mmCIF file of C-alpha atoms in Angstrom:
data_model
loop_
_atom_site.group_PDB
_atom_site.id
_atom_site.type_symbol
_atom_site.label_atom_id
_atom_site.label_comp_id
_atom_site.label_asym_id
_atom_site.label_seq_id
_atom_site.Cartn_x
_atom_site.Cartn_y
_atom_site.Cartn_z
ATOM 1 C CA MET X 1 18.277 -16.444 3.949
ATOM 2 C CA ASN X 2 18.669 -14.422 7.114
ATOM 3 C CA PHE X 3 16.806 -11.111 7.006
ATOM 4 C CA ASP X 4 18.635 -7.846 7.600
ATOM 5 C CA PRO X 5 16.575 -4.592 7.685
ATOM 6 C CA GLN X 6 19.570 -2.860 6.043
ATOM 7 C CA THR X 7 18.886 -4.777 2.832
ATOM 8 C CA LEU X 8 15.571 -3.000 2.256
ATOM 9 C CA ARG X 9 15.576 -0.049 -0.112
ATOM 10 C CA TYR X 10 14.714 3.136 1.708
ATOM 11 C CA ASP X 11 14.025 6.446 -0.016
ATOM 12 C CA GLU X 12 16.263 9.511 0.236
ATOM 13 C CA LYS X 13 14.715 10.239 3.647
ATOM 14 C CA GLY X 14 15.522 6.732 4.883
ATOM 15 C CA LEU X 15 11.877 5.644 4.734
ATOM 16 C CA ILE X 16 9.954 2.753 3.215
ATOM 17 C CA PRO X 17 6.162 2.612 2.750
ATOM 18 C CA ALA X 18 4.347 -0.027 4.788
ATOM 19 C CA ILE X 19 0.831 -1.197 3.950
ATOM 20 C CA ALA X 20 -1.201 -2.694 6.792
ATOM 21 C CA GLN X 21 -3.756 -5.324 5.865
ATOM 22 C CA ASP X 22 -6.152 -7.106 8.205
ATOM 23 C CA HIS X 23 -4.945 -10.700 8.193
ATOM 24 C CA ALA X 24 -8.406 -12.156 8.650
ATOM 25 C CA SER X 25 -10.650 -10.010 6.435
ATOM 26 C CA GLY X 26 -8.063 -8.955 3.860
ATOM 27 C CA GLN X 27 -9.142 -5.332 4.240
ATOM 28 C CA VAL X 28 -6.383 -2.825 3.517
ATOM 29 C CA LEU X 29 -6.320 -0.632 6.604
ATOM 30 C CA MET X 30 -3.713 2.083 6.071
ATOM 31 C CA MET X 31 -0.361 3.005 4.656
ATOM 32 C CA ALA X 32 2.371 4.623 6.711
ATOM 33 C CA TRP X 33 6.159 4.804 6.726
ATOM 34 C CA MET X 34 8.970 3.012 8.506
ATOM 35 C CA ASN X 35 12.654 3.667 8.836
ATOM 36 C CA GLN X 36 15.233 0.949 9.407
ATOM 37 C CA ASP X 37 14.868 1.072 13.173
ATOM 38 C CA ALA X 38 11.068 0.924 12.985
ATOM 39 C CA VAL X 39 11.370 -2.203 10.819
ATOM 40 C CA ALA X 40 13.708 -3.813 13.349
ATOM 41 C CA GLN X 41 11.499 -2.791 16.257
ATOM 42 C CA THR X 42 8.338 -4.112 14.583
ATOM 43 C CA LEU X 43 9.972 -7.482 13.971
ATOM 44 C CA ALA X 44 11.461 -7.641 17.463
ATOM 45 C CA THR X 45 8.317 -6.665 19.372
ATOM 46 C CA GLY X 46 5.530 -7.962 17.119
ATOM 47 C CA ARG X 47 3.819 -4.594 17.556
ATOM 48 C CA VAL X 48 3.666 -2.540 14.406
ATOM 49 C CA THR X 49 5.794 0.576 14.786
ATOM 50 C CA TYR X 50 5.923 3.267 12.124
ATOM 51 C CA TRP X 51 7.993 6.413 11.766
ATOM 52 C CA SER X 52 5.857 9.521 12.032
ATOM 53 C CA ARG X 53 6.985 11.973 9.369
ATOM 54 C CA SER X 54 5.080 14.841 10.981
ATOM 55 C CA ARG X 55 6.400 14.203 14.488
ATOM 56 C CA GLN X 56 9.785 12.786 13.368
ATOM 57 C CA ALA X 57 9.448 10.113 16.023
ATOM 58 C CA PHE X 58 8.599 6.450 16.384
ATOM 59 C CA TRP X 59 4.906 5.793 16.224
ATOM 60 C CA VAL X 60 3.962 2.607 18.018
ATOM 61 C CA LYS X 61 0.553 2.195 16.452
ATOM 62 C CA GLY X 62 -2.135 2.342 19.118
ATOM 63 C CA GLU X 63 0.165 3.509 21.902
ATOM 64 C CA THR X 64 -2.144 6.375 22.761
ATOM 65 C CA SER X 65 -5.419 5.225 21.153
ATOM 66 C CA GLY X 66 -5.205 1.576 22.179
ATOM 67 C CA HIS X 67 -5.849 0.630 18.563
ATOM 68 C CA VAL X 68 -2.745 -1.505 18.307
ATOM 69 C CA GLN X 69 -1.632 -3.617 15.383
ATOM 70 C CA LYS X 70 -0.236 -7.000 16.258
ATOM 71 C CA LEU X 71 2.064 -8.267 13.541
ATOM 72 C CA VAL X 72 0.897 -11.540 11.994
ATOM 73 C CA ASP X 73 3.128 -11.647 8.906
ATOM 74 C CA PHE X 74 5.812 -9.319 7.542
ATOM 75 C CA ARG X 75 6.257 -9.230 3.770
ATOM 76 C CA LEU X 76 8.384 -7.291 1.310
ATOM 77 C CA ASP X 77 7.989 -6.766 -2.393
ATOM 78 C CA CYS X 78 10.152 -7.802 -5.342
ATOM 79 C CA ASP X 79 12.039 -4.486 -5.352
ATOM 80 C CA ARG X 80 12.486 -4.538 -1.566
ATOM 81 C CA ASP X 81 11.130 -0.998 -1.452
ATOM 82 C CA CYS X 82 7.647 -1.584 -0.035
ATOM 83 C CA LEU X 83 6.324 -3.595 2.912
ATOM 84 C CA LEU X 84 3.049 -5.426 3.443
ATOM 85 C CA LEU X 85 2.151 -6.101 7.064
ATOM 86 C CA LEU X 86 -0.574 -8.572 7.860
ATOM 87 C CA VAL X 87 -1.940 -7.494 11.191
ATOM 88 C CA GLU X 88 -4.479 -8.172 13.860
ATOM 89 C CA GLN X 89 -6.082 -4.772 14.326
ATOM 90 C CA SER X 90 -7.629 -3.745 17.640
ATOM 91 C CA GLY X 91 -10.447 -1.267 17.071
ATOM 92 C CA PRO X 92 -10.434 1.071 14.090
ATOM 93 C CA ALA X 93 -7.183 1.599 12.177
ATOM 94 C CA CYS X 94 -8.018 5.153 11.115
ATOM 95 C CA HIS X 95 -7.730 8.194 13.367
ATOM 96 C CA THR X 96 -11.259 9.100 12.197
ATOM 97 C CA ARG X 97 -12.394 5.886 13.947
ATOM 98 C CA ARG X 98 -13.194 4.177 10.682
ATOM 99 C CA GLN X 99 -12.090 0.589 10.220
ATOM 100 C CA SER X 100 -9.823 1.583 7.342
ATOM 101 C CA CYS X 101 -8.295 4.871 6.200
ATOM 102 C CA PHE X 102 -9.506 4.094 2.674
ATOM 103 C CA TYR X 103 -13.138 4.963 3.304
ATOM 104 C CA THR X 104 -13.624 7.263 0.318
ATOM 105 C CA ALA X 105 -14.272 5.997 -3.187
ATOM 106 C CA VAL X 106 -14.462 7.926 -6.428
ATOM 107 C CA ARG X 107 -17.443 6.684 -8.424
ATOM 108 C CA GLU X 108 -18.746 8.298 -11.571
ATOM 109 C CA GLY X 109 -16.718 11.387 -10.762
ATOM 110 C CA ASP X 110 -18.018 11.808 -7.250
ATOM 111 C CA GLU X 111 -16.533 11.122 -3.842
ATOM 112 C CA VAL X 112 -18.547 8.539 -1.935
ATOM 113 C CA GLU X 113 -18.066 7.686 1.732
ATOM 114 C CA LEU X 114 -18.039 3.923 2.241
ATOM 115 C CA MET X 115 -17.687 3.569 6.014
ATOM 116 C CA ALA X 116 -18.974 5.335 9.083
ATOM 117 C CA PRO X 117 -16.877 5.912 12.196
ATOM 118 C CA LEU X 118 -17.105 3.042 14.666
ATOM 119 C CA THR X 119 -18.890 3.624 17.936
ATOM 120 C CA ASP X 120 -17.143 3.519 21.307
ATOM 121 C CA GLN X 121 -17.685 -0.191 21.752
ATOM 122 C CA ALA X 122 -15.485 -1.016 18.819
ATOM 123 C CA MET D 1 -18.701 15.979 -3.925
ATOM 124 C CA ASN D 2 -17.149 16.120 -7.352
ATOM 125 C CA PHE D 3 -13.671 14.604 -7.425
ATOM 126 C CA ASP D 4 -10.717 16.636 -8.686
ATOM 127 C CA PRO D 5 -7.295 14.884 -8.948
ATOM 128 C CA GLN D 6 -5.709 18.216 -7.939
ATOM 129 C CA THR D 7 -7.137 17.804 -4.434
ATOM 130 C CA LEU D 8 -4.950 14.780 -3.702
ATOM 131 C CA ARG D 9 -1.748 15.375 -1.769
ATOM 132 C CA TYR D 10 1.272 14.581 -3.894
ATOM 133 C CA ASP D 11 4.830 14.447 -2.562
ATOM 134 C CA GLU D 12 7.574 16.903 -3.501
ATOM 135 C CA LYS D 13 8.051 14.977 -6.753
ATOM 136 C CA GLY D 14 4.354 15.280 -7.589
ATOM 137 C CA LEU D 15 3.694 11.603 -6.863
ATOM 138 C CA ILE D 16 1.234 9.638 -4.749
ATOM 139 C CA PRO D 17 1.571 5.955 -3.796
ATOM 140 C CA ALA D 18 -1.079 3.639 -5.224
ATOM 141 C CA ILE D 19 -1.750 0.179 -3.814
ATOM 142 C CA ALA D 20 -3.347 -2.342 -6.166
ATOM 143 C CA GLN D 21 -5.548 -5.001 -4.581
ATOM 144 C CA ASP D 22 -7.336 -7.834 -6.357
ATOM 145 C CA HIS D 23 -11.024 -6.975 -6.012
ATOM 146 C CA ALA D 24 -12.123 -10.591 -5.833
ATOM 147 C CA SER D 25 -9.485 -12.310 -3.687
ATOM 148 C CA GLY D 26 -8.421 -9.311 -1.596
ATOM 149 C CA GLN D 27 -4.767 -10.098 -2.333
ATOM 150 C CA VAL D 28 -2.515 -7.028 -2.292
ATOM 151 C CA LEU D 29 -0.737 -7.180 -5.644
ATOM 152 C CA MET D 30 1.720 -4.297 -5.810
ATOM 153 C CA MET D 31 2.436 -0.704 -4.933
ATOM 154 C CA ALA D 32 3.483 1.865 -7.503
ATOM 155 C CA TRP D 33 3.241 5.621 -8.007
ATOM 156 C CA MET D 34 0.961 7.983 -9.862
ATOM 157 C CA ASN D 35 1.161 11.638 -10.730
ATOM 158 C CA GLN D 36 -1.891 13.847 -11.235
ATOM 159 C CA ASP D 37 -2.170 12.996 -14.915
ATOM 160 C CA ALA D 38 -1.879 9.262 -14.232
ATOM 161 C CA VAL D 39 -4.737 9.562 -11.726
ATOM 162 C CA ALA D 40 -6.889 11.370 -14.274
ATOM 163 C CA GLN D 41 -5.984 8.901 -17.023
ATOM 164 C CA THR D 42 -6.749 5.885 -14.795
ATOM 165 C CA LEU D 43 -10.176 7.272 -13.938
ATOM 166 C CA ALA D 44 -10.932 8.252 -17.530
ATOM 167 C CA THR D 45 -9.856 4.981 -19.161
ATOM 168 C CA GLY D 46 -10.542 2.426 -16.428
ATOM 169 C CA ARG D 47 -7.091 0.988 -17.105
ATOM 170 C CA VAL D 48 -4.658 1.456 -14.269
ATOM 171 C CA THR D 49 -1.861 3.794 -15.320
ATOM 172 C CA TYR D 50 1.097 4.524 -13.081
ATOM 173 C CA TRP D 51 4.013 6.917 -13.414
ATOM 174 C CA SER D 52 7.278 5.064 -13.837
ATOM 175 C CA ARG D 53 9.907 6.739 -11.684
ATOM 176 C CA SER D 54 12.753 4.919 -13.447
ATOM 177 C CA ARG D 55 11.572 5.699 -16.966
ATOM 178 C CA GLN D 56 9.922 9.035 -16.071
ATOM 179 C CA ALA D 57 6.990 8.112 -18.264
ATOM 180 C CA PHE D 58 3.416 6.886 -18.028
ATOM 181 C CA TRP D 59 3.203 3.204 -17.344
ATOM 182 C CA VAL D 60 -0.055 1.733 -18.569
ATOM 183 C CA LYS D 61 0.113 -1.457 -16.539
ATOM 184 C CA GLY D 62 0.223 -4.475 -18.851
ATOM 185 C CA GLU D 63 0.763 -2.463 -22.033
ATOM 186 C CA THR D 64 3.750 -4.603 -23.007
ATOM 187 C CA SER D 65 3.167 -7.715 -20.864
ATOM 188 C CA GLY D 66 -0.580 -7.978 -21.391
ATOM 189 C CA HIS D 67 -0.996 -8.199 -17.623
ATOM 190 C CA VAL D 68 -3.410 -5.308 -17.459
ATOM 191 C CA GLN D 69 -5.264 -4.019 -14.440
ATOM 192 C CA LYS D 70 -8.859 -3.074 -15.008
ATOM 193 C CA LEU D 71 -10.041 -0.560 -12.443
ATOM 194 C CA VAL D 72 -12.948 -1.788 -10.337
ATOM 195 C CA ASP D 73 -12.916 0.808 -7.554
ATOM 196 C CA PHE D 74 -10.754 3.841 -6.851
ATOM 197 C CA ARG D 75 -10.255 4.803 -3.211
ATOM 198 C CA LEU D 76 -8.282 7.415 -1.319
ATOM 199 C CA ASP D 77 -7.249 7.577 2.290
ATOM 200 C CA CYS D 78 -8.147 10.004 5.070
ATOM 201 C CA ASP D 79 -5.083 12.172 4.398
ATOM 202 C CA ARG D 80 -5.663 12.104 0.645
ATOM 203 C CA ASP D 81 -2.022 11.077 0.202
ATOM 204 C CA CYS D 82 -2.401 7.407 -0.678
ATOM 205 C CA LEU D 83 -4.602 5.516 -3.141
ATOM 206 C CA LEU D 84 -6.109 2.043 -3.015
ATOM 207 C CA LEU D 85 -7.113 0.607 -6.369
ATOM 208 C CA LEU D 86 -9.355 -2.417 -6.484
ATOM 209 C CA VAL D 87 -8.548 -4.105 -9.749
ATOM 210 C CA GLU D 88 -9.255 -7.034 -11.969
ATOM 211 C CA GLN D 89 -5.774 -8.356 -12.703
ATOM 212 C CA SER D 90 -5.017 -10.252 -15.915
ATOM 213 C CA GLY D 91 -2.189 -12.723 -15.353
ATOM 214 C CA PRO D 92 0.479 -12.101 -12.734
ATOM 215 C CA ALA D 93 0.882 -8.576 -11.320
ATOM 216 C CA CYS D 94 4.617 -8.920 -10.652
ATOM 217 C CA HIS D 95 7.321 -8.664 -13.314
ATOM 218 C CA THR D 96 8.725 -11.909 -11.849
ATOM 219 C CA ARG D 97 5.478 -13.577 -12.995
ATOM 220 C CA ARG D 98 4.270 -14.063 -9.476
ATOM 221 C CA GLN D 99 0.663 -13.234 -8.650
ATOM 222 C CA SER D 100 1.758 -10.528 -6.231
ATOM 223 C CA CYS D 101 4.970 -8.561 -5.753
ATOM 224 C CA PHE D 102 4.758 -9.361 -2.017
ATOM 225 C CA TYR D 103 5.940 -12.948 -2.319
ATOM 226 C CA THR D 104 8.629 -12.798 0.362
ATOM 227 C CA ALA D 105 7.873 -13.089 4.065
ATOM 228 C CA VAL D 106 10.181 -12.660 7.032
ATOM 229 C CA ARG D 107 9.533 -15.445 9.504
ATOM 230 C CA GLU D 108 11.660 -16.157 12.546
ATOM 231 C CA GLY D 109 14.386 -13.975 11.092
ATOM 232 C CA ASP D 110 14.514 -15.692 7.722
ATOM 233 C CA GLU D 111 13.247 -14.746 4.296
ATOM 234 C CA VAL D 112 10.692 -17.229 3.011
ATOM 235 C CA GLU D 113 9.352 -17.339 -0.548
ATOM 236 C CA LEU D 114 5.577 -17.729 -0.532
ATOM 237 C CA MET D 115 4.719 -17.929 -4.248
ATOM 238 C CA ALA D 116 6.240 -19.448 -7.340
ATOM 239 C CA PRO D 117 6.195 -17.746 -10.751
ATOM 240 C CA LEU D 118 3.091 -18.587 -12.751
ATOM 241 C CA THR D 119 3.464 -20.731 -15.827
ATOM 242 C CA ASP D 120 2.727 -19.490 -19.347
ATOM 243 C CA GLN D 121 -0.910 -20.506 -19.184
ATOM 244 C CA ALA D 122 -1.580 -18.022 -16.414
#
């Protein structure tokens, strides 16, 4: 079946959540949002492109930081209202320079930091 | 730092997206929503509990199907507006009886089904 970005279910703001997962390690890196054009652009270019809700603009991941996400596989869920992107991540995914945005765990009622920021070499 | 569910950033409907990932295989299983009480209940019981937007009610995952999610680790992202739950999943996570809700890929413009529904034994 031919894929049409229009057939995804976007929320009332025209957005759909997109989870980025490292294709090799399986680590969940981040969650951000796409609109229909960002979906089309991601598929057309192979470079993961979100929609920045704060800037109200396309956000080609890594365009300024260099920490790009190359699309390896594009998946959608049973309800067509969430995306899972398997990616090849250059450098850290998080703006804090951690590998993943999910670096805080809650264990026995306390917040625990699981990852340190990567150094410049990363 | 002691964790307080109030310190998470919920959307205008009081909800936060929660990604469930199989703790052993790393497979991303599903994405659903929680409100503050669902977060507190999940942490208190160790059984993943979402907020059903369609039913406007708590959704103790697996309560009717038996396909429960036992919480292994609870994580939050840098913006505190998305959760990652590492879980031990009993049976299939998806209501279609597939292991994961993300069973459809888009490859070369076509939708491709990656997983079949599990049989009754699963």
